[in-house]
Tab-separated table of C-alpha atoms in Angstrom:
chain	number	residue	atom	x	y	z
A	1	VAL	CA	-21.931	-195.569	41.093
A	2	VAL	CA	-18.832	-196.443	40.163
A	3	LEU	CA	-17.694	-200.312	41.059
A	4	THR	CA	-14.217	-201.480	40.598
A	5	GLN	CA	-13.074	-205.073	40.494
A	6	THR	CA	-9.922	-206.494	41.427
A	7	PRO	CA	-7.903	-208.024	40.185
A	8	LEU	CA	-8.725	-207.911	36.231
A	9	SER	CA	-7.802	-211.056	35.422
A	10	SER	CA	-6.962	-214.395	37.967
A	11	PRO	CA	-5.337	-217.300	36.632
A	12	VAL	CA	-6.254	-219.921	38.504
A	13	THR	CA	-5.190	-224.133	38.845
A	14	LEU	CA	-8.624	-225.546	38.934
A	15	GLY	CA	-9.390	-227.646	42.513
A	16	GLN	CA	-8.154	-223.697	44.119
A	17	ALA	CA	-9.899	-221.185	45.170
A	18	ALA	CA	-10.350	-217.774	43.599
A	19	SER	CA	-11.830	-214.589	45.320
A	20	ILE	CA	-12.775	-211.080	43.397
A	21	SER	CA	-13.944	-207.575	45.320
A	22	CYS	CA	-16.450	-204.757	44.005
A	23	ARG	CA	-15.496	-201.416	45.561
A	24	SER	CA	-18.343	-199.015	45.465
A	25	SER	CA	-17.644	-195.403	45.110
A	26	GLN	CA	-21.099	-195.001	47.592
A	27	SER	CA	-22.692	-196.907	50.310
A	28	LEU	CA	-24.985	-199.360	48.202
A	29	VAL	CA	-27.670	-199.491	51.085
A	30	HIS	CA	-30.809	-198.868	49.277
A	31	ARG	CA	-33.495	-196.789	50.992
A	32	ASP	CA	-35.653	-199.811	51.464
A	33	GLY	CA	-32.767	-201.307	53.924
A	34	ASN	CA	-31.463	-204.094	51.140
A	35	THR	CA	-28.210	-203.705	49.442
A	36	TYR	CA	-28.671	-204.532	45.387
A	37	LEU	CA	-24.877	-206.100	44.809
A	38	SER	CA	-25.485	-209.024	42.619
A	39	TRP	CA	-23.059	-210.857	41.092
A	40	LEU	CA	-22.924	-212.118	36.892
A	41	HIS	CA	-20.602	-214.377	35.519
A	42	GLN	CA	-20.256	-214.183	30.896
A	43	ARG	CA	-18.690	-217.136	29.820
A	44	PRO	CA	-17.375	-216.572	26.180
A	45	GLY	CA	-19.718	-216.107	23.646
A	46	GLN	CA	-22.375	-216.034	25.824
A	47	PRO	CA	-24.933	-213.384	27.670
A	48	PRO	CA	-24.205	-212.746	31.624
A	49	ARG	CA	-26.307	-214.892	33.959
A	50	LEU	CA	-26.894	-213.979	37.747
A	51	LEU	CA	-25.008	-216.218	40.121
A	52	ILE	CA	-25.235	-214.014	43.573
A	53	TYR	CA	-27.807	-211.692	44.123
A	54	LYS	CA	-28.747	-209.295	47.620
A	55	VAL	CA	-24.801	-209.597	48.113
A	56	SER	CA	-24.691	-213.712	48.950
A	57	ASN	CA	-27.948	-215.510	47.889
A	58	ARG	CA	-26.766	-218.084	45.065
A	59	PHE	CA	-29.324	-216.997	42.003
A	60	SER	CA	-31.163	-220.794	41.205
A	61	GLY	CA	-28.793	-223.612	40.290
A	62	VAL	CA	-25.708	-222.137	41.079
A	63	PRO	CA	-23.486	-223.966	42.756
A	64	ASP	CA	-22.738	-223.779	46.211
A	65	ARG	CA	-18.911	-223.474	45.693
A	66	PHE	CA	-20.216	-219.483	44.866
A	67	SER	CA	-20.232	-217.356	47.612
A	68	GLY	CA	-20.573	-213.658	48.077
A	69	SER	CA	-20.011	-211.644	51.368
A	70	GLY	CA	-19.727	-207.946	52.190
A	71	ALA	CA	-21.644	-204.707	53.129
A	72	GLY	CA	-21.658	-201.199	52.506
A	73	THR	CA	-18.960	-200.602	49.841
A	74	TYR	CA	-17.225	-203.308	49.874
A	75	PHE	CA	-17.523	-206.725	48.381
A	76	THR	CA	-16.412	-210.167	47.618
A	77	LEU	CA	-17.247	-213.108	45.189
A	78	ARG	CA	-15.172	-216.465	46.214
A	79	ILE	CA	-15.437	-219.783	44.513
A	80	SER	CA	-14.299	-222.587	47.021
A	81	ARG	CA	-12.850	-225.472	44.194
A	82	VAL	CA	-12.422	-223.341	40.894
A	83	GLU	CA	-13.638	-225.807	37.852
A	84	ALA	CA	-13.186	-225.690	34.137
A	85	GLU	CA	-16.641	-224.779	33.994
A	86	ASP	CA	-16.276	-221.160	36.204
A	87	VAL	CA	-13.394	-219.290	33.298
A	88	GLY	CA	-15.256	-216.016	31.971
A	89	VAL	CA	-15.318	-212.766	32.986
A	90	TYR	CA	-17.413	-211.810	36.290
A	91	TYR	CA	-18.854	-208.309	36.253
A	92	CYS	CA	-20.209	-206.558	40.137
A	93	THR	CA	-23.173	-204.674	39.486
A	94	GLN	CA	-25.528	-202.650	41.644
A	95	ALA	CA	-28.938	-201.388	41.449
A	96	SER	CA	-28.991	-199.341	45.077
A	97	GLN	CA	-28.795	-196.285	42.746
A	98	PHE	CA	-29.827	-194.617	39.725
A	99	PRO	CA	-28.600	-195.397	37.075
A	100	TRP	CA	-27.237	-199.343	36.748
A	101	THR	CA	-24.026	-199.798	37.044
A	102	PHE	CA	-21.547	-202.442	36.137
A	103	GLY	CA	-18.065	-203.215	37.559
A	104	GLN	CA	-15.211	-203.184	34.311
A	105	GLY	CA	-14.747	-207.044	34.701
A	106	THR	CA	-12.620	-209.504	36.124
A	107	LYS	CA	-11.461	-212.271	34.040
A	108	VAL	CA	-10.924	-216.119	35.116
A	109	GLU	CA	-8.781	-218.408	33.142
A	110	ILE	CA	-7.097	-221.960	33.646
A	111	LYS	CA	-3.191	-222.108	34.623
B	1	GLN	CA	-38.894	-221.687	31.903
B	2	VAL	CA	-38.378	-218.184	31.582
B	3	GLN	CA	-36.724	-217.185	28.182
B	4	LEU	CA	-35.972	-214.166	26.277
B	5	VAL	CA	-35.365	-213.960	23.073
B	6	GLU	CA	-33.601	-210.683	20.939
B	7	SER	CA	-33.983	-210.167	17.409
B	8	GLY	CA	-33.302	-207.085	14.835
B	9	GLY	CA	-29.639	-206.339	15.089
B	10	SER	CA	-28.137	-205.545	11.761
B	11	VAL	CA	-25.024	-203.695	10.111
B	12	VAL	CA	-26.110	-200.321	9.316
B	13	GLN	CA	-24.992	-196.590	8.400
B	14	PRO	CA	-24.304	-193.878	11.221
B	15	GLY	CA	-27.378	-191.530	11.298
B	16	TRP	CA	-29.665	-194.393	10.452
B	17	SER	CA	-32.435	-196.459	12.609
B	18	LEU	CA	-32.934	-199.833	13.794
B	19	ARG	CA	-35.969	-201.445	16.271
B	20	LEU	CA	-34.949	-203.995	18.113
B	21	SER	CA	-37.579	-206.101	19.793
B	22	CYS	CA	-36.991	-208.892	22.253
B	23	THR	CA	-39.840	-211.737	22.864
B	24	ALA	CA	-40.511	-212.884	26.298
B	25	SER	CA	-41.925	-216.583	27.490
B	26	GLY	CA	-42.398	-218.484	30.818
B	27	PHE	CA	-43.194	-215.532	33.100
B	28	THR	CA	-46.008	-213.296	33.124
B	29	PHE	CA	-44.838	-210.471	31.020
B	30	SER	CA	-47.122	-207.502	31.583
B	31	SER	CA	-45.974	-207.621	35.696
B	32	TYR	CA	-42.505	-206.823	35.213
B	33	VAL	CA	-40.263	-203.795	34.732
B	34	MET	CA	-37.920	-204.289	31.670
B	35	HIS	CA	-34.674	-203.197	30.894
B	36	TRP	CA	-32.080	-202.809	27.485
B	37	LEU	CA	-28.271	-203.264	28.225
B	38	ARG	CA	-25.430	-203.578	25.928
B	39	GLN	CA	-21.683	-204.562	25.083
B	40	ALA	CA	-19.514	-202.969	23.355
B	41	PRO	CA	-16.851	-205.372	21.617
B	42	GLY	CA	-14.219	-206.604	24.081
B	43	LYS	CA	-15.829	-204.331	26.806
B	44	GLY	CA	-17.864	-204.127	29.766
B	45	LEU	CA	-21.285	-204.455	30.581
B	46	GLU	CA	-23.423	-200.974	29.862
B	47	TRP	CA	-27.938	-200.250	30.864
B	48	VAL	CA	-29.328	-198.220	28.565
B	49	ALA	CA	-33.612	-198.471	29.200
B	50	VAL	CA	-35.678	-199.445	31.483
B	51	MET	CA	-39.370	-199.478	31.625
B	52	SER	CA	-42.316	-200.195	34.007
B	53	PRO	CA	-44.606	-202.996	33.685
B	54	ASP	CA	-47.079	-200.322	31.999
B	55	GLY	CA	-45.222	-198.783	30.410
B	56	SER	CA	-46.342	-195.772	32.030
B	57	HIS	CA	-42.486	-194.819	32.973
B	58	LYS	CA	-39.157	-194.608	30.816
B	59	TYR	CA	-35.739	-193.962	31.862
B	60	TYR	CA	-32.273	-193.464	29.648
B	61	THR	CA	-28.396	-193.647	30.038
B	62	GLU	CA	-27.313	-190.011	29.026
B	63	SER	CA	-26.240	-190.824	25.572
B	64	VAL	CA	-28.931	-192.130	24.029
B	65	GLU	CA	-31.801	-189.618	25.848
B	66	GLY	CA	-33.213	-188.213	22.741
B	67	ARG	CA	-32.004	-190.752	20.185
B	68	PHE	CA	-33.525	-194.270	21.783
B	69	THR	CA	-37.321	-195.134	22.998
B	70	ILE	CA	-38.044	-197.589	25.057
B	71	SER	CA	-41.259	-199.393	24.240
B	72	ARG	CA	-43.436	-202.356	25.490
B	73	ASP	CA	-46.247	-204.247	23.806
B	74	ASN	CA	-47.586	-206.351	26.946
B	75	SER	CA	-50.437	-208.361	24.432
B	76	ARG	CA	-47.842	-209.445	22.499
B	77	ASN	CA	-45.095	-210.234	25.699
B	78	THR	CA	-42.360	-208.175	23.682
B	79	LEU	CA	-40.284	-205.209	24.790
B	80	TYR	CA	-38.734	-202.916	21.560
B	81	LEU	CA	-35.975	-200.739	21.559
B	82	GLN	CA	-36.174	-197.607	18.841
B	83	MET	CA	-32.789	-196.963	17.626
B	84	ASN	CA	-32.751	-193.359	15.770
B	85	SER	CA	-29.573	-191.034	14.789
B	86	LEU	CA	-26.997	-194.367	15.397
B	87	ARG	CA	-23.779	-193.592	15.683
B	88	VAL	CA	-20.866	-195.403	15.920
B	89	GLU	CA	-19.928	-195.868	19.306
B	90	ASP	CA	-23.778	-197.606	19.646
B	91	THR	CA	-22.092	-200.674	17.842
B	92	ALA	CA	-22.848	-203.252	20.568
B	93	THR	CA	-24.576	-206.605	21.496
B	94	TYR	CA	-28.119	-205.528	23.113
B	95	TYR	CA	-29.589	-207.798	25.352
B	96	CYS	CA	-32.663	-207.452	27.680
B	97	ALA	CA	-33.264	-208.482	30.921
B	98	ARG	CA	-35.854	-209.294	33.624
B	99	GLU	CA	-35.703	-207.020	36.799
B	100	GLY	CA	-36.472	-209.762	38.701
B	101	ILE	CA	-35.312	-209.589	42.522
B	102	GLY	CA	-35.994	-205.886	43.696
B	103	PRO	CA	-34.270	-203.720	40.823
B	104	LEU	CA	-31.684	-206.733	39.882
B	105	HIS	CA	-31.695	-207.895	36.393
B	106	ASP	CA	-32.070	-212.153	37.186
B	107	TYR	CA	-32.531	-213.206	33.474
B	108	TRP	CA	-30.542	-212.150	30.252
B	109	GLY	CA	-31.574	-212.532	26.562
B	110	GLN	CA	-29.392	-214.048	24.443
B	111	GLY	CA	-28.436	-210.683	22.733
B	112	THR	CA	-28.440	-209.450	19.313
B	113	VAL	CA	-25.768	-207.404	17.647
B	114	VAL	CA	-25.931	-204.043	15.724
B	115	THR	CA	-23.097	-202.885	14.354
B	116	VAL	CA	-22.934	-199.018	13.028
B	117	SER	CA	-20.124	-198.585	10.356
């Protein structure tokens, strides 16, 4: 499954919203009925950390300014009000079909 | 809290071998599927290998099949990646990750750097 993210770079103003899209080459609906699409955030020099799982569920400790949506082959991560700590690279990833794959990453930076 | 600590990364020459370790704490290691993933310098994320909780099932990405071996010791809460016949293109930070939400990775280690040059 190929995941294509847009944009690849997103300069944003502090306090403004940001949105990242992830398009899949195949449906991500698993045979069990779940859609195993998640979003990861990687700050410079840090490992990735899980933000959103199964399309729209925030992981433990993730601020509510992060939200995920979508279905089938098109998904979106939205940050309602960007803060300085949100800089870094965001990846979508799927686990509905073997093997696990990742989008190319979207770099979010402050204008 | 869940912790995953990788070790074993080094600078090696092409054709050499290396074994990575990932020591887990804060959860019942023997109950979870575990993965190795990697990230080449300045590049994106790539899944490498996965192993079932009891070690009976393991799968690899095509580029490492036959060269890398994933294993685990549940008595030591440790996951391993034996890497043989290393190539320049295996240069990356290697992460272990827990499969905790369906088949999704929920916790990642800090990573260990492997340089093949």
